[in-house]
């Protein structure tokens, strides 16, 4: 059963046209993360939510925003995509209190963003 | 100090051989070391993980060896199979405020030849 679901799997947008990527989870985890992964590189953390508390990484561009309306859903908004924003965007979740699982992050399948 | 260094960048192994990927870290605050396997077009999936109070962990064909004093850890894939061909990321994790911060290595692209 899918635990972290990302939609769409592939997204094509035009330079400067806002785009929203979505992530949902069935794990009831209180932490959700967004990563950017460019070709042949490691995932790079953009920001995370602990419940409704938003935590931005210092080097995440202002062009990237996020919303978490409830425990299950989290959105990544790219306000004005540039060519350099073409990448795979990964959503992940973890449980702050589930020490027994050793704080594992569970990743979704990703959304491949193409900017024309 | 937050960096995790991973080598080699790419690895080619014959079917049935042993694949070995090495990682090193500096920050002694890291307290959890997972390995992720990623196939093209997919998200990373947790493969195996270890805590620093253990020197070795084995799950099937996959073994993590951990050397706390040297701040190094490695993944060994025994009897490597073509289906193991993927990119492998080591990572190191520590508690950072409200969540766990995961620092990835640069990745190793493994190819297992039939």
PDB file of N, CA, C and O in Angstrom, chain B residues 10-14 109-113:
ATOM      1  N   UNK B  10      30.883   5.581  -8.768  1.00  0.00           N
ATOM      2  CA  UNK B  10      30.237   4.531  -9.537  1.00  0.00           C
ATOM      3  C   UNK B  10      30.987   3.227  -9.306  1.00  0.00           C
ATOM      4  O   UNK B  10      32.189   3.229  -8.996  1.00  0.00           O
ATOM      5  N   UNK B  11      30.252   2.125  -9.475  1.00  0.00           N
ATOM      6  CA  UNK B  11      30.805   0.809  -9.168  1.00  0.00           C
ATOM      7  C   UNK B  11      30.197  -0.201 -10.120  1.00  0.00           C
ATOM      8  O   UNK B  11      28.971  -0.235 -10.293  1.00  0.00           O
ATOM      9  N   UNK B  12      31.040  -0.991 -10.732  1.00  0.00           N
ATOM     10  CA  UNK B  12      30.577  -2.055 -11.617  1.00  0.00           C
ATOM     11  C   UNK B  12      31.050  -3.382 -11.040  1.00  0.00           C
ATOM     12  O   UNK B  12      32.249  -3.563 -10.772  1.00  0.00           O
ATOM     13  N   UNK B  13      30.108  -4.303 -10.853  1.00  0.00           N
ATOM     14  CA  UNK B  13      30.398  -5.585 -10.223  1.00  0.00           C
ATOM     15  C   UNK B  13      29.771  -6.696 -11.059  1.00  0.00           C
ATOM     16  O   UNK B  13      28.692  -6.508 -11.645  1.00  0.00           O
ATOM     17  N   UNK B  14      30.429  -7.805 -11.107  1.00  0.00           N
ATOM     18  CA  UNK B  14      29.861  -8.968 -11.779  1.00  0.00           C
ATOM     19  C   UNK B  14      28.809  -9.619 -10.887  1.00  0.00           C
ATOM     20  O   UNK B  14      28.900  -9.581  -9.650  1.00  0.00           O
ATOM     21  N   UNK B 109      26.508   5.009  -7.961  1.00  0.00           N
ATOM     22  CA  UNK B 109      25.713   4.307  -8.974  1.00  0.00           C
ATOM     23  C   UNK B 109      26.294   2.907  -9.157  1.00  0.00           C
ATOM     24  O   UNK B 109      27.422   2.752  -9.637  1.00  0.00           O
ATOM     25  N   UNK B 110      25.535   1.908  -8.755  1.00  0.00           N
ATOM     26  CA  UNK B 110      25.979   0.511  -8.839  1.00  0.00           C
ATOM     27  C   UNK B 110      25.391  -0.158 -10.069  1.00  0.00           C
ATOM     28  O   UNK B 110      24.172  -0.093 -10.299  1.00  0.00           O
ATOM     29  N   UNK B 111      26.246  -0.796 -10.827  1.00  0.00           N
ATOM     30  CA  UNK B 111      25.821  -1.607 -11.960  1.00  0.00           C
ATOM     31  C   UNK B 111      26.312  -3.024 -11.731  1.00  0.00           C
ATOM     32  O   UNK B 111      27.514  -3.234 -11.526  1.00  0.00           O
ATOM     33  N   UNK B 112      25.383  -3.964 -11.730  1.00  0.00           N
ATOM     34  CA  UNK B 112      25.741  -5.371 -11.587  1.00  0.00           C
ATOM     35  C   UNK B 112      25.542  -6.043 -12.940  1.00  0.00           C
ATOM     36  O   UNK B 112      24.429  -6.099 -13.466  1.00  0.00           O
ATOM     37  N   UNK B 113      26.615  -6.531 -13.491  1.00  0.00           N
ATOM     38  CA  UNK B 113      26.579  -7.143 -14.819  1.00  0.00           C
ATOM     39  C   UNK B 113      26.098  -8.586 -14.732  1.00  0.00           C
ATOM     40  O   UNK B 113      26.488  -9.317 -13.828  1.00  0.00           O
TER      41      UNK B 113
END
